[in-house]
Tab-separated table of C-alpha atoms in Angstrom:
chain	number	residue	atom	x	y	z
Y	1	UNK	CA	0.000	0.000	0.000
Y	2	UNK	CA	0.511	3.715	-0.245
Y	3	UNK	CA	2.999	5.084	2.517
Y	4	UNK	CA	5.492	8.193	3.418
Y	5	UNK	CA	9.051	7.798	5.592
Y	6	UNK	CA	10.248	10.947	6.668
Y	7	UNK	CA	13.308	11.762	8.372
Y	8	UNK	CA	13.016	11.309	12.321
Y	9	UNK	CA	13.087	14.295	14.386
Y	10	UNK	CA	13.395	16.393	16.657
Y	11	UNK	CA	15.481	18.837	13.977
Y	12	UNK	CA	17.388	21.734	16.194
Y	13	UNK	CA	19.230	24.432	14.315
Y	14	UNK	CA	20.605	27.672	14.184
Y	15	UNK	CA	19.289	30.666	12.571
Y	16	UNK	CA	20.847	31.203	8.735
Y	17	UNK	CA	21.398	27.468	8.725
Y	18	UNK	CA	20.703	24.582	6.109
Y	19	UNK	CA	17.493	22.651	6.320
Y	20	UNK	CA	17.171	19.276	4.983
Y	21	UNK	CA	14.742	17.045	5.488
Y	22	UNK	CA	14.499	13.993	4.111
Y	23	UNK	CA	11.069	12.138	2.688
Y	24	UNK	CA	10.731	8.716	0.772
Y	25	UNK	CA	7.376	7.245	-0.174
Y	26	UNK	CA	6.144	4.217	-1.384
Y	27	UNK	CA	2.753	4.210	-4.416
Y	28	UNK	CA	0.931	1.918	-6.535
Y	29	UNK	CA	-0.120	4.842	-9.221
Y	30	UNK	CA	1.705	8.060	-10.035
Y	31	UNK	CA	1.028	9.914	-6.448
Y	32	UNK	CA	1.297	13.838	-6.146
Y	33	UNK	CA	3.676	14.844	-3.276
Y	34	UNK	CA	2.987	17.492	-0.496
Y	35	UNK	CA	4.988	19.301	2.222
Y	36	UNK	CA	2.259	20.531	5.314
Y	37	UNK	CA	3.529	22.453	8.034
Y	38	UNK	CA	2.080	22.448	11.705
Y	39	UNK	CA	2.676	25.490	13.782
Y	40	UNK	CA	1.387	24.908	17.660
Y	41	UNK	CA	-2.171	24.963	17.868
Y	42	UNK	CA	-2.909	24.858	14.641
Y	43	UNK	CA	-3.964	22.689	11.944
Y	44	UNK	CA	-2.244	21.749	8.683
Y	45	UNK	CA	-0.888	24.574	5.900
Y	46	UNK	CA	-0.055	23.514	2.495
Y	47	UNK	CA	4.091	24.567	2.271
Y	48	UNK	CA	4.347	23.184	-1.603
Y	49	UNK	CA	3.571	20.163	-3.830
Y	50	UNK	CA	4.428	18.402	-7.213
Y	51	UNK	CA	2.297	16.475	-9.258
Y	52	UNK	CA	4.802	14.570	-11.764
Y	53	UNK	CA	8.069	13.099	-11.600
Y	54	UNK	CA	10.974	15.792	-11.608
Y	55	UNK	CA	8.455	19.127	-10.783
Y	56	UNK	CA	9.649	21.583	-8.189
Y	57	UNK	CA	7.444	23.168	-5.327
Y	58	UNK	CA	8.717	25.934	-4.224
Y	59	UNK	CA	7.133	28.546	-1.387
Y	60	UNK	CA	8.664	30.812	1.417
Y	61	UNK	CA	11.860	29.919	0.430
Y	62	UNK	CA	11.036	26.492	0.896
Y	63	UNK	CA	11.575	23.662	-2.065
Y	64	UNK	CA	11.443	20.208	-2.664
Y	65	UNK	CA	11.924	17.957	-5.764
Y	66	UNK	CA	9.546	14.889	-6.986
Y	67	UNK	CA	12.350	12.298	-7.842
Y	68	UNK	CA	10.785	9.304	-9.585
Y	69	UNK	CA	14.155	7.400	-9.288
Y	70	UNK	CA	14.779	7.355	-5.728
Y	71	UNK	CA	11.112	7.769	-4.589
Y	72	UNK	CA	12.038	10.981	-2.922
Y	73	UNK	CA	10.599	14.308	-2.219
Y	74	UNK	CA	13.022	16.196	0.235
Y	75	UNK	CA	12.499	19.440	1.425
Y	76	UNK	CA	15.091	21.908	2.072
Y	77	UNK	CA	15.466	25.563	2.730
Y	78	UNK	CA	18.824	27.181	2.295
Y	79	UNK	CA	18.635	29.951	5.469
Y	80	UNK	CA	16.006	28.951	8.471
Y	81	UNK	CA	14.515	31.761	10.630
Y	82	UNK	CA	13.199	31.225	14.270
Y	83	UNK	CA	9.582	31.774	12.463
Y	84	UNK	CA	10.092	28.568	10.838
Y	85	UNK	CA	10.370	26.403	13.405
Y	86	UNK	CA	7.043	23.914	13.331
Y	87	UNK	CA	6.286	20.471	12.634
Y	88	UNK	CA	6.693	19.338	8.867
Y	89	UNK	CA	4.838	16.662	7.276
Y	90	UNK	CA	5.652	14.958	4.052
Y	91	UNK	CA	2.198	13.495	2.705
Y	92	UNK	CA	1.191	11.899	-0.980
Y	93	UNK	CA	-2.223	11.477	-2.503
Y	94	UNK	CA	-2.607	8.693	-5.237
Y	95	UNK	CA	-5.768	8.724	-7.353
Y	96	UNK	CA	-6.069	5.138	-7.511
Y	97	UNK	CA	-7.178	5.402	-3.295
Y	98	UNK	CA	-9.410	8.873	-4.057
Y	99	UNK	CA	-8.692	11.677	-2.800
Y	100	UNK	CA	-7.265	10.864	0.669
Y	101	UNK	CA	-3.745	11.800	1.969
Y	102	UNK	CA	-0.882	9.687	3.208
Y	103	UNK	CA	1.296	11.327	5.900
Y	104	UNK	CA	5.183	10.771	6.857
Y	105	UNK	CA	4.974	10.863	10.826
Y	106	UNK	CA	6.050	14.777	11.075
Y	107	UNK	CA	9.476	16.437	11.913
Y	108	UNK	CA	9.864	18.586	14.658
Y	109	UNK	CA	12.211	21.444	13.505
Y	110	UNK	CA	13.293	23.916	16.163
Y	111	UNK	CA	14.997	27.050	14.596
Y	112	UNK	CA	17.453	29.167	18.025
Y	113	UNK	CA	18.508	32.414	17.082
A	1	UNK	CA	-12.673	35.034	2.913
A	2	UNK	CA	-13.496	32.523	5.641
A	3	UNK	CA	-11.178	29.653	6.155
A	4	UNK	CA	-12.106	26.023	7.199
A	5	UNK	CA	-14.223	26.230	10.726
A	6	UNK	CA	-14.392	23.742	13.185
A	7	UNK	CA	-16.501	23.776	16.451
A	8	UNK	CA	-15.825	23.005	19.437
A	9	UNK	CA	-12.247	23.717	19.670
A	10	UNK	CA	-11.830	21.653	22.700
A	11	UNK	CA	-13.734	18.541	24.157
A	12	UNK	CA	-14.134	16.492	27.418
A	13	UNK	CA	-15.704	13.433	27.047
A	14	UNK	CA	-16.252	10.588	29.352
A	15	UNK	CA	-15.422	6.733	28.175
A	16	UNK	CA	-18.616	5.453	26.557
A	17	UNK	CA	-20.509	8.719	25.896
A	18	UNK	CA	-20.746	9.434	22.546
A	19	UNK	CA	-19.492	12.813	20.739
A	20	UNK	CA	-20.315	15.314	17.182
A	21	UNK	CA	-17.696	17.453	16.231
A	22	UNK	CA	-18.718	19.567	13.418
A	23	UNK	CA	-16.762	21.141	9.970
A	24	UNK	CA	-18.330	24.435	8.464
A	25	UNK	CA	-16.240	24.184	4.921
A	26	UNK	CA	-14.669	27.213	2.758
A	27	UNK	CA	-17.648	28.855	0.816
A	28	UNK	CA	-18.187	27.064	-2.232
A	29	UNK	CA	-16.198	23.709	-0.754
A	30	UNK	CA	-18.192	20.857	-1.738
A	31	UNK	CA	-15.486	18.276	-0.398
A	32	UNK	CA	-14.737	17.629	3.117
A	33	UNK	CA	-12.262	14.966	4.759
A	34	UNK	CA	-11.610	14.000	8.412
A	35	UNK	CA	-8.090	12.786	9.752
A	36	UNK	CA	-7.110	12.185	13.100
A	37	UNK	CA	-3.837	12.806	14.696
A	38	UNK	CA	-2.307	10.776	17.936
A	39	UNK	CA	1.130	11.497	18.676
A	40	UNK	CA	1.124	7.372	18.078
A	41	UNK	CA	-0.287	7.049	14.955
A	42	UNK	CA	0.234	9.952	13.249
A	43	UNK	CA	-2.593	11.809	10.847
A	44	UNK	CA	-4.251	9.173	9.679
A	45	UNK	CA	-7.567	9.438	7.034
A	46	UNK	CA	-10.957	8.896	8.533
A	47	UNK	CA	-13.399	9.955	5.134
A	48	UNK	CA	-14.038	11.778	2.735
A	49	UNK	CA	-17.095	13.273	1.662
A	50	UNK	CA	-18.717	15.195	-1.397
A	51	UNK	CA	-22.120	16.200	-2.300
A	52	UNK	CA	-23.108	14.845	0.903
A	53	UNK	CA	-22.258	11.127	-0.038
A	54	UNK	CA	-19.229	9.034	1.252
A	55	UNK	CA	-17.150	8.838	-1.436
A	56	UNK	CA	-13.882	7.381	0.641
A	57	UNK	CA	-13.229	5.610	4.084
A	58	UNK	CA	-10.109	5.268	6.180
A	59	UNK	CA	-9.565	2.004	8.423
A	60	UNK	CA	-11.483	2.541	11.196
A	61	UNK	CA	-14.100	1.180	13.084
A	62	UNK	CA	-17.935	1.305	12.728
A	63	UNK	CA	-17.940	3.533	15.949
A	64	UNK	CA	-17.084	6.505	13.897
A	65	UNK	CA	-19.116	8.201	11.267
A	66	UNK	CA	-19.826	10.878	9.433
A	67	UNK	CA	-22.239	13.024	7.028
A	68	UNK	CA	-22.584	15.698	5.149
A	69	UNK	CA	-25.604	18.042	4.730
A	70	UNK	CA	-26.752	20.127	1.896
A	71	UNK	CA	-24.600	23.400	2.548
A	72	UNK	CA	-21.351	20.867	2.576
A	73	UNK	CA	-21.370	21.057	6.378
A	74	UNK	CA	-19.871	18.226	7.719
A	75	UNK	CA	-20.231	16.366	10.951
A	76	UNK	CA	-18.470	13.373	12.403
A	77	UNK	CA	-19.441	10.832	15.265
A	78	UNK	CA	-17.995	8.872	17.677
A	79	UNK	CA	-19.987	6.676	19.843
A	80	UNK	CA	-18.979	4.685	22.908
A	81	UNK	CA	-15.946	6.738	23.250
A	82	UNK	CA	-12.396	4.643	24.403
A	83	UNK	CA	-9.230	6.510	25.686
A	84	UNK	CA	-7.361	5.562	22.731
A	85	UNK	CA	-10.132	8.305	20.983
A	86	UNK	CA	-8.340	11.115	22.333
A	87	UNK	CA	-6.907	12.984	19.712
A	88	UNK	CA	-7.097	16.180	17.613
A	89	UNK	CA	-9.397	15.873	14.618
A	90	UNK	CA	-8.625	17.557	11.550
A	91	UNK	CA	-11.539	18.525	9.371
A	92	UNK	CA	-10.466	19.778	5.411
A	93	UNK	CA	-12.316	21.225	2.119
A	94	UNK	CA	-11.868	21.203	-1.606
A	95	UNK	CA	-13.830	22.785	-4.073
A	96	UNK	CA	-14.284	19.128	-5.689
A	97	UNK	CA	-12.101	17.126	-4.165
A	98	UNK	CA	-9.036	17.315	-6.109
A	99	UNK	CA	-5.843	16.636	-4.156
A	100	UNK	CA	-3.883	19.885	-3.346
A	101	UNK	CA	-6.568	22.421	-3.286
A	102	UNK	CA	-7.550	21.115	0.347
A	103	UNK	CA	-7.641	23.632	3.367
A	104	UNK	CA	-6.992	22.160	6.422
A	105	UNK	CA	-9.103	23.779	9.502
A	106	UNK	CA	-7.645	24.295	13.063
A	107	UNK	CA	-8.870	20.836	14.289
A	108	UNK	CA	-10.927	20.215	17.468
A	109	UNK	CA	-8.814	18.758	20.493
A	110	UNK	CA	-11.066	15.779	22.122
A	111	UNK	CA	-9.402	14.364	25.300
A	112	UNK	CA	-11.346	11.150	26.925
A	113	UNK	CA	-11.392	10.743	30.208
């Protein structure tokens, strides 16, 4: 069946630093790939998605990749701020299930000035 | 314009009562899928409905349901609440369903007691 592995957190870095985070999935079809973010409290935002093989989401300074090859979908920013410190979920949605969403367990990124 | 609402925020049940936790959808939404998320489990996909029929359900038991009324308002039931219920319950819309145009709401918090 349908599944996401995403890297295990928690993530701690420093501001201006290099985020990486790493997400692999397993689908019967051709899924679409999504990055959510969590802040506390709060439900779910869409961060960025791809819908084919080698398309690049990009938002907030935020991107990830859909690699085919390796089954991967990694997001990465290239300077964190303390605002960006949340939990991140990596999450696909394959047609052949409808419409429903499969979610990595989340990453806990903590951004210290 | 109005995001995704959900009512109550926060909920105190007892074991075995029963609970409705309700999803007032983006204007226009006619889509509207539950998750819930346990630090355990993860977000995991409870249905999905759309023009008030059940188009999609997750793996869970007969003790929770769901429907959809006329204006796309959704609610969602749990009866004979366990302690393994407790959980925040994500509620999001779609204009028709189509994977990345869905807005998650702010989730209602239901602790069992």
């Amino acid at each position: 069946g349908d599944s996401v592995t995403q890297m295990e957190g928690p993530v701690t870095l420093s501001e201006e630093a290099f985020l990486t985070i790493n997400c692999t999935y397993t689908a019967t079809g051709y899924p679409s790939l999504f990055w959510y973010v969590q802040y506390p409290g709060e439900g779910l935002q869409l961060l960025l998605k791809a819908t084919k093989a080698d398309d690049k989401g990009s938002n907030k300074g935020f991107e990830a990749t859909y690699r085919k090859e390796t089954t991967s979908f990694h997001l990465e920013k290239g300077s964190v701020q303390v605002s960006d410190s949340a939990v991140y979920f990596c999450a696909l949605s394959d047609g052949n299930t409808g419409n429903q969403f499969y979610f990595g367990t989340g990453t806990s990124l903590t951004v210290i000035p | 314009k109005a995001g995704v609402t959900q009512t109550p925020r926060y909920l105190i049940k007892t074991r075995g009562q029963q609970v409705t936790l309700s999803c007032s959808p983006i204007s226009g939404h006619r889509s509207v899928s539950w998750y819930q998320q346990t630090p355990g489990q993860g977000l995991q996909f409870l249905f999905e409905y759309f023009s008030e029929t059940q188009r999609n359900k997750g793996n869970f038991p007969g003790r929770f349901s769901g429907r959809q009324f006329s204006n796309s308002r959704s609610e969602m039931n749990v009866s004979t609440l366990e302690l393994g219920d407790s959980a925040l319950y994500l509620c999001a819309s779609s204009p028709s369903g189509s994977v990345g145009g869905y807005t998650f709401g702010s989730g209602t918090r239901l602790t069992v007691v």
